[in-house]
Every structure is written in structure tokens, then in C-alpha cells.
Amino acid sequence: MKRKIALSGVAFVLTVLVAYNPAMAAKKLTSHKHAAASTAKVDNATLVKNVEARLARTRSLKTLAIHVQATSGVVTLSGTVPKWWQKGVATRETRMVTGVKKVDNELKIAPGGMRKQTKHAKKAAEKSS
């Protein structure tokens, strides 16, 4: 009986999480002017720069080496991330950038992942070689 109650509780929580999608709620609340602005055409270089800046401001992604490419509003993310959920965060954050029409997330999950080298790490690498 306890197991049945626990499973129904888990099912309810999952249903609520799926039903409550902040991205969909935000789209419903935007005006037509704002919606048009979010699909405005942005050149590829600017789009890459804006996505990279957005990912760099995201706490869980800022130390990761995520490569960004853009072609006609389609953004491709590549590289590795240490945690499975960071792949989803990268997709979500990329979609929020003005001009992004589609996200092709080709990030691989590898414990440790590729991290950007800080000044301190670069100096240590230079000393060891």
C-alpha cells in the first residue's frame, strides 16, 4: 500500500513538472511585437557571440569548453560536459538567445568534461611541460 502511494506521488510530481514548462508560459505571455523581435534575423557571427556570452553567464556551464556554430539561425553545440543535465541546460539557455530558430545539441557526456583553462591552470601546464 505504501509503495502504491509513493508511486502515485512520483507520478503526480512528474505530471506537474511536464505540465509546467516555464518556456511555454513565457511564450504565452509575450506580445506579438516581442515574439516578432525574438525571431528577428541575426547574422551568424553575432548569434555565435551572443550564445557564447549566454553560456558563459550560466553558472553551471561557464567553465566548460562548449563550441558554438550558427548557420541561418540553427545553432550547433559541440564538446563535452561532465553531467547529463548540463546538456539540457545548454540547450535551454541557447534557445533563449534572440535569433535562435533551432538548437542541434551534439554535446557528449564525459565525466570531467573539457574545461576552459584558467590563467592558473595554463601556468601549471606550462611548468609541467
mmCIF file with all atom_site columns, C-alpha atoms in Angstrom:
data_model
loop_
_atom_site.group_PDB
_atom_site.id
_atom_site.type_symbol
_atom_site.label_atom_id
_atom_site.label_alt_id
_atom_site.label_comp_id
_atom_site.label_asym_id
_atom_site.label_entity_id
_atom_site.label_seq_id
_atom_site.pdbx_PDB_ins_code
_atom_site.Cartn_x
_atom_site.Cartn_y
_atom_site.Cartn_z
_atom_site.occupancy
_atom_site.B_iso_or_equiv
_atom_site.pdbx_formal_charge
_atom_site.auth_seq_id
_atom_site.auth_comp_id
_atom_site.auth_asym_id
_atom_site.auth_atom_id
_atom_site.pdbx_PDB_model_num
ATOM 1   C CA . MET A 1 1   ? 0.000  0.000  0.000   1.00 0.00 ? 1   MET A CA 1
ATOM 2   C CA . LYS A 1 2   ? 2.796  2.435  0.909   1.00 0.00 ? 2   LYS A CA 1
ATOM 3   C CA . ARG A 1 3   ? 4.556  1.615  -2.339  1.00 0.00 ? 3   ARG A CA 1
ATOM 4   C CA . LYS A 1 4   ? 1.405  2.362  -4.344  1.00 0.00 ? 4   LYS A CA 1
ATOM 5   C CA . ILE A 1 5   ? 1.014  5.742  -2.620  1.00 0.00 ? 5   ILE A CA 1
ATOM 6   C CA . ALA A 1 6   ? 4.689  6.582  -3.203  1.00 0.00 ? 6   ALA A CA 1
ATOM 7   C CA . LEU A 1 7   ? 4.446  5.678  -6.902  1.00 0.00 ? 7   LEU A CA 1
ATOM 8   C CA . SER A 1 8   ? 1.303  7.751  -7.363  1.00 0.00 ? 8   SER A CA 1
ATOM 9   C CA . GLY A 1 9   ? 3.054  10.673 -5.646  1.00 0.00 ? 9   GLY A CA 1
ATOM 10  C CA . VAL A 1 10  ? 6.022  10.371 -8.000  1.00 0.00 ? 10  VAL A CA 1
ATOM 11  C CA . ALA A 1 11  ? 3.672  10.178 -10.994 1.00 0.00 ? 11  ALA A CA 1
ATOM 12  C CA . PHE A 1 12  ? 1.887  13.329 -9.826  1.00 0.00 ? 12  PHE A CA 1
ATOM 13  C CA . VAL A 1 13  ? 5.149  15.245 -9.429  1.00 0.00 ? 13  VAL A CA 1
ATOM 14  C CA . LEU A 1 14  ? 6.314  14.190 -12.897 1.00 0.00 ? 14  LEU A CA 1
ATOM 15  C CA . THR A 1 15  ? 2.971  15.225 -14.386 1.00 0.00 ? 15  THR A CA 1
ATOM 16  C CA . VAL A 1 16  ? 3.237  18.654 -12.765 1.00 0.00 ? 16  VAL A CA 1
ATOM 17  C CA . LEU A 1 17  ? 6.827  19.091 -13.960 1.00 0.00 ? 17  LEU A CA 1
ATOM 18  C CA . VAL A 1 18  ? 5.913  18.197 -17.530 1.00 0.00 ? 18  VAL A CA 1
ATOM 19  C CA . ALA A 1 19  ? 2.794  20.352 -17.484 1.00 0.00 ? 19  ALA A CA 1
ATOM 20  C CA . TYR A 1 20  ? 4.596  23.367 -16.045 1.00 0.00 ? 20  TYR A CA 1
ATOM 21  C CA . ASN A 1 21  ? 7.088  24.383 -18.666 1.00 0.00 ? 21  ASN A CA 1
ATOM 22  C CA . PRO A 1 22  ? 8.391  27.926 -17.978 1.00 0.00 ? 22  PRO A CA 1
ATOM 23  C CA . ALA A 1 23  ? 9.416  28.353 -21.613 1.00 0.00 ? 23  ALA A CA 1
ATOM 24  C CA . MET A 1 24  ? 5.848  27.733 -22.779 1.00 0.00 ? 24  MET A CA 1
ATOM 25  C CA . ALA A 1 25  ? 4.431  30.046 -20.103 1.00 0.00 ? 25  ALA A CA 1
ATOM 26  C CA . ALA A 1 26  ? 6.800  32.799 -21.201 1.00 0.00 ? 26  ALA A CA 1
ATOM 27  C CA . LYS A 1 27  ? 5.768  32.385 -24.843 1.00 0.00 ? 27  LYS A CA 1
ATOM 28  C CA . LYS A 1 28  ? 2.091  32.689 -23.940 1.00 0.00 ? 28  LYS A CA 1
ATOM 29  C CA . LEU A 1 29  ? 2.714  35.945 -22.072 1.00 0.00 ? 29  LEU A CA 1
ATOM 30  C CA . THR A 1 30  ? 4.745  37.686 -24.763 1.00 0.00 ? 30  THR A CA 1
ATOM 31  C CA . SER A 1 31  ? 3.141  40.234 -27.032 1.00 0.00 ? 31  SER A CA 1
ATOM 32  C CA . HIS A 1 32  ? 3.186  39.871 -30.794 1.00 0.00 ? 32  HIS A CA 1
ATOM 33  C CA . LYS A 1 33  ? 5.803  42.631 -31.047 1.00 0.00 ? 33  LYS A CA 1
ATOM 34  C CA . HIS A 1 34  ? 8.122  40.792 -28.657 1.00 0.00 ? 34  HIS A CA 1
ATOM 35  C CA . ALA A 1 35  ? 7.544  37.477 -30.411 1.00 0.00 ? 35  ALA A CA 1
ATOM 36  C CA . ALA A 1 36  ? 8.496  39.070 -33.738 1.00 0.00 ? 36  ALA A CA 1
ATOM 37  C CA . ALA A 1 37  ? 11.640 40.535 -32.197 1.00 0.00 ? 37  ALA A CA 1
ATOM 38  C CA . SER A 1 38  ? 12.738 37.146 -30.858 1.00 0.00 ? 38  SER A CA 1
ATOM 39  C CA . THR A 1 39  ? 12.644 35.640 -34.364 1.00 0.00 ? 39  THR A CA 1
ATOM 40  C CA . ALA A 1 40  ? 14.477 38.586 -35.909 1.00 0.00 ? 40  ALA A CA 1
ATOM 41  C CA . LYS A 1 41  ? 17.241 37.656 -38.303 1.00 0.00 ? 41  LYS A CA 1
ATOM 42  C CA . VAL A 1 42  ? 20.684 37.874 -36.710 1.00 0.00 ? 42  VAL A CA 1
ATOM 43  C CA . ASP A 1 43  ? 23.918 37.235 -38.611 1.00 0.00 ? 43  ASP A CA 1
ATOM 44  C CA . ASN A 1 44  ? 25.838 34.061 -37.766 1.00 0.00 ? 44  ASN A CA 1
ATOM 45  C CA . ALA A 1 45  ? 28.823 35.735 -36.096 1.00 0.00 ? 45  ALA A CA 1
ATOM 46  C CA . THR A 1 46  ? 26.605 37.813 -33.817 1.00 0.00 ? 46  THR A CA 1
ATOM 47  C CA . LEU A 1 47  ? 24.496 34.782 -32.982 1.00 0.00 ? 47  LEU A CA 1
ATOM 48  C CA . VAL A 1 48  ? 27.582 32.738 -32.023 1.00 0.00 ? 48  VAL A CA 1
ATOM 49  C CA . LYS A 1 49  ? 28.867 35.624 -29.882 1.00 0.00 ? 49  LYS A CA 1
ATOM 50  C CA . ASN A 1 50  ? 25.506 36.037 -28.133 1.00 0.00 ? 50  ASN A CA 1
ATOM 51  C CA . VAL A 1 51  ? 25.136 32.305 -27.434 1.00 0.00 ? 51  VAL A CA 1
ATOM 52  C CA . GLU A 1 52  ? 28.710 32.058 -26.120 1.00 0.00 ? 52  GLU A CA 1
ATOM 53  C CA . ALA A 1 53  ? 28.071 35.047 -23.849 1.00 0.00 ? 53  ALA A CA 1
ATOM 54  C CA . ARG A 1 54  ? 24.831 33.487 -22.558 1.00 0.00 ? 54  ARG A CA 1
ATOM 55  C CA . LEU A 1 55  ? 26.568 30.159 -21.828 1.00 0.00 ? 55  LEU A CA 1
ATOM 56  C CA . ALA A 1 56  ? 29.469 31.985 -20.129 1.00 0.00 ? 56  ALA A CA 1
ATOM 57  C CA . ARG A 1 57  ? 26.988 33.728 -17.796 1.00 0.00 ? 57  ARG A CA 1
ATOM 58  C CA . THR A 1 58  ? 25.325 30.418 -16.856 1.00 0.00 ? 58  THR A CA 1
ATOM 59  C CA . ARG A 1 59  ? 26.853 29.233 -13.583 1.00 0.00 ? 59  ARG A CA 1
ATOM 60  C CA . SER A 1 60  ? 26.801 25.500 -14.379 1.00 0.00 ? 60  SER A CA 1
ATOM 61  C CA . LEU A 1 61  ? 28.283 25.985 -17.862 1.00 0.00 ? 61  LEU A CA 1
ATOM 62  C CA . LYS A 1 62  ? 30.717 28.889 -17.623 1.00 0.00 ? 62  LYS A CA 1
ATOM 63  C CA . THR A 1 63  ? 33.822 26.752 -17.020 1.00 0.00 ? 63  THR A CA 1
ATOM 64  C CA . LEU A 1 64  ? 33.012 24.276 -19.803 1.00 0.00 ? 64  LEU A CA 1
ATOM 65  C CA . ALA A 1 65  ? 34.504 24.406 -23.297 1.00 0.00 ? 65  ALA A CA 1
ATOM 66  C CA . ILE A 1 66  ? 31.349 24.341 -25.411 1.00 0.00 ? 66  ILE A CA 1
ATOM 67  C CA . HIS A 1 67  ? 31.912 25.061 -29.105 1.00 0.00 ? 67  HIS A CA 1
ATOM 68  C CA . VAL A 1 68  ? 29.148 27.073 -30.803 1.00 0.00 ? 68  VAL A CA 1
ATOM 69  C CA . GLN A 1 69  ? 28.412 27.256 -34.547 1.00 0.00 ? 69  GLN A CA 1
ATOM 70  C CA . ALA A 1 70  ? 25.499 29.018 -36.248 1.00 0.00 ? 70  ALA A CA 1
ATOM 71  C CA . THR A 1 71  ? 24.004 28.842 -39.726 1.00 0.00 ? 71  THR A CA 1
ATOM 72  C CA . SER A 1 72  ? 20.811 30.730 -40.580 1.00 0.00 ? 72  SER A CA 1
ATOM 73  C CA . GLY A 1 73  ? 19.502 30.643 -37.013 1.00 0.00 ? 73  GLY A CA 1
ATOM 74  C CA . VAL A 1 74  ? 20.385 26.973 -36.426 1.00 0.00 ? 74  VAL A CA 1
ATOM 75  C CA . VAL A 1 75  ? 22.891 26.751 -33.572 1.00 0.00 ? 75  VAL A CA 1
ATOM 76  C CA . THR A 1 76  ? 25.057 23.658 -33.133 1.00 0.00 ? 76  THR A CA 1
ATOM 77  C CA . LEU A 1 77  ? 26.617 22.973 -29.731 1.00 0.00 ? 77  LEU A CA 1
ATOM 78  C CA . SER A 1 78  ? 29.549 20.560 -29.538 1.00 0.00 ? 78  SER A CA 1
ATOM 79  C CA . GLY A 1 79  ? 32.089 19.495 -26.946 1.00 0.00 ? 79  GLY A CA 1
ATOM 80  C CA . THR A 1 80  ? 31.756 17.552 -23.710 1.00 0.00 ? 80  THR A CA 1
ATOM 81  C CA . VAL A 1 81  ? 30.026 18.167 -20.412 1.00 0.00 ? 81  VAL A CA 1
ATOM 82  C CA . PRO A 1 82  ? 30.587 16.205 -17.191 1.00 0.00 ? 82  PRO A CA 1
ATOM 83  C CA . LYS A 1 83  ? 26.925 15.887 -16.161 1.00 0.00 ? 83  LYS A CA 1
ATOM 84  C CA . TRP A 1 84  ? 23.905 14.738 -18.176 1.00 0.00 ? 84  TRP A CA 1
ATOM 85  C CA . TRP A 1 85  ? 21.747 17.651 -17.027 1.00 0.00 ? 85  TRP A CA 1
ATOM 86  C CA . GLN A 1 86  ? 24.229 20.244 -18.281 1.00 0.00 ? 86  GLN A CA 1
ATOM 87  C CA . LYS A 1 87  ? 23.401 19.191 -21.826 1.00 0.00 ? 87  LYS A CA 1
ATOM 88  C CA . GLY A 1 88  ? 19.782 20.210 -21.243 1.00 0.00 ? 88  GLY A CA 1
ATOM 89  C CA . VAL A 1 89  ? 20.774 23.462 -19.561 1.00 0.00 ? 89  VAL A CA 1
ATOM 90  C CA . ALA A 1 90  ? 22.943 24.349 -22.577 1.00 0.00 ? 90  ALA A CA 1
ATOM 91  C CA . THR A 1 91  ? 20.013 23.722 -24.932 1.00 0.00 ? 91  THR A CA 1
ATOM 92  C CA . ARG A 1 92  ? 17.620 25.755 -22.813 1.00 0.00 ? 92  ARG A CA 1
ATOM 93  C CA . GLU A 1 93  ? 19.971 28.709 -22.466 1.00 0.00 ? 93  GLU A CA 1
ATOM 94  C CA . THR A 1 94  ? 20.768 28.675 -26.193 1.00 0.00 ? 94  THR A CA 1
ATOM 95  C CA . ARG A 1 95  ? 17.076 28.727 -27.124 1.00 0.00 ? 95  ARG A CA 1
ATOM 96  C CA . MET A 1 96  ? 16.633 31.908 -25.083 1.00 0.00 ? 96  MET A CA 1
ATOM 97  C CA . VAL A 1 97  ? 19.009 33.896 -27.317 1.00 0.00 ? 97  VAL A CA 1
ATOM 98  C CA . THR A 1 98  ? 17.343 36.194 -29.855 1.00 0.00 ? 98  THR A CA 1
ATOM 99  C CA . GLY A 1 99  ? 17.634 34.849 -33.396 1.00 0.00 ? 99  GLY A CA 1
ATOM 100 C CA . VAL A 1 100 ? 17.957 31.157 -32.495 1.00 0.00 ? 100 VAL A CA 1
ATOM 101 C CA . LYS A 1 101 ? 15.477 29.114 -34.534 1.00 0.00 ? 101 LYS A CA 1
ATOM 102 C CA . LYS A 1 102 ? 16.742 25.628 -33.711 1.00 0.00 ? 102 LYS A CA 1
ATOM 103 C CA . VAL A 1 103 ? 19.383 24.041 -31.468 1.00 0.00 ? 103 VAL A CA 1
ATOM 104 C CA . ASP A 1 104 ? 21.346 20.966 -32.550 1.00 0.00 ? 104 ASP A CA 1
ATOM 105 C CA . ASN A 1 105 ? 22.889 19.760 -29.316 1.00 0.00 ? 105 ASN A CA 1
ATOM 106 C CA . GLU A 1 106 ? 25.787 17.447 -30.121 1.00 0.00 ? 106 GLU A CA 1
ATOM 107 C CA . LEU A 1 107 ? 27.335 17.706 -26.655 1.00 0.00 ? 107 LEU A CA 1
ATOM 108 C CA . LYS A 1 108 ? 28.771 14.476 -25.327 1.00 0.00 ? 108 LYS A CA 1
ATOM 109 C CA . ILE A 1 109 ? 28.645 13.461 -21.680 1.00 0.00 ? 109 ILE A CA 1
ATOM 110 C CA . ALA A 1 110 ? 32.027 12.541 -20.233 1.00 0.00 ? 110 ALA A CA 1
ATOM 111 C CA . PRO A 1 111 ? 32.890 12.642 -16.534 1.00 0.00 ? 111 PRO A CA 1
ATOM 112 C CA . GLY A 1 112 ? 35.305 15.513 -16.072 1.00 0.00 ? 112 GLY A CA 1
ATOM 113 C CA . GLY A 1 113 ? 34.380 17.034 -19.437 1.00 0.00 ? 113 GLY A CA 1
ATOM 114 C CA . MET A 1 114 ? 36.549 19.584 -21.200 1.00 0.00 ? 114 MET A CA 1
ATOM 115 C CA . ARG A 1 115 ? 37.001 22.688 -19.131 1.00 0.00 ? 115 ARG A CA 1
ATOM 116 C CA . LYS A 1 116 ? 38.363 26.049 -20.150 1.00 0.00 ? 116 LYS A CA 1
ATOM 117 C CA . GLN A 1 117 ? 41.855 26.617 -18.897 1.00 0.00 ? 117 GLN A CA 1
ATOM 118 C CA . THR A 1 118 ? 42.153 29.404 -16.390 1.00 0.00 ? 118 THR A CA 1
ATOM 119 C CA . LYS A 1 119 ? 45.322 31.510 -16.135 1.00 0.00 ? 119 LYS A CA 1
ATOM 120 C CA . HIS A 1 120 ? 46.359 29.438 -13.122 1.00 0.00 ? 120 HIS A CA 1
ATOM 121 C CA . ALA A 1 121 ? 45.830 26.126 -14.949 1.00 0.00 ? 121 ALA A CA 1
ATOM 122 C CA . LYS A 1 122 ? 47.756 27.390 -18.009 1.00 0.00 ? 122 LYS A CA 1
ATOM 123 C CA . LYS A 1 123 ? 50.728 28.376 -15.856 1.00 0.00 ? 123 LYS A CA 1
ATOM 124 C CA . ALA A 1 124 ? 50.720 24.984 -14.143 1.00 0.00 ? 124 ALA A CA 1
ATOM 125 C CA . ALA A 1 125 ? 50.573 23.208 -17.536 1.00 0.00 ? 125 ALA A CA 1
ATOM 126 C CA . GLU A 1 126 ? 53.477 25.306 -18.847 1.00 0.00 ? 126 GLU A CA 1
ATOM 127 C CA . LYS A 1 127 ? 55.595 24.497 -15.783 1.00 0.00 ? 127 LYS A CA 1
ATOM 128 C CA . SER A 1 128 ? 54.958 20.739 -16.066 1.00 0.00 ? 128 SER A CA 1
ATOM 129 C CA . SER A 1 129 ? 55.971 20.575 -19.751 1.00 0.00 ? 129 SER A CA 1
#
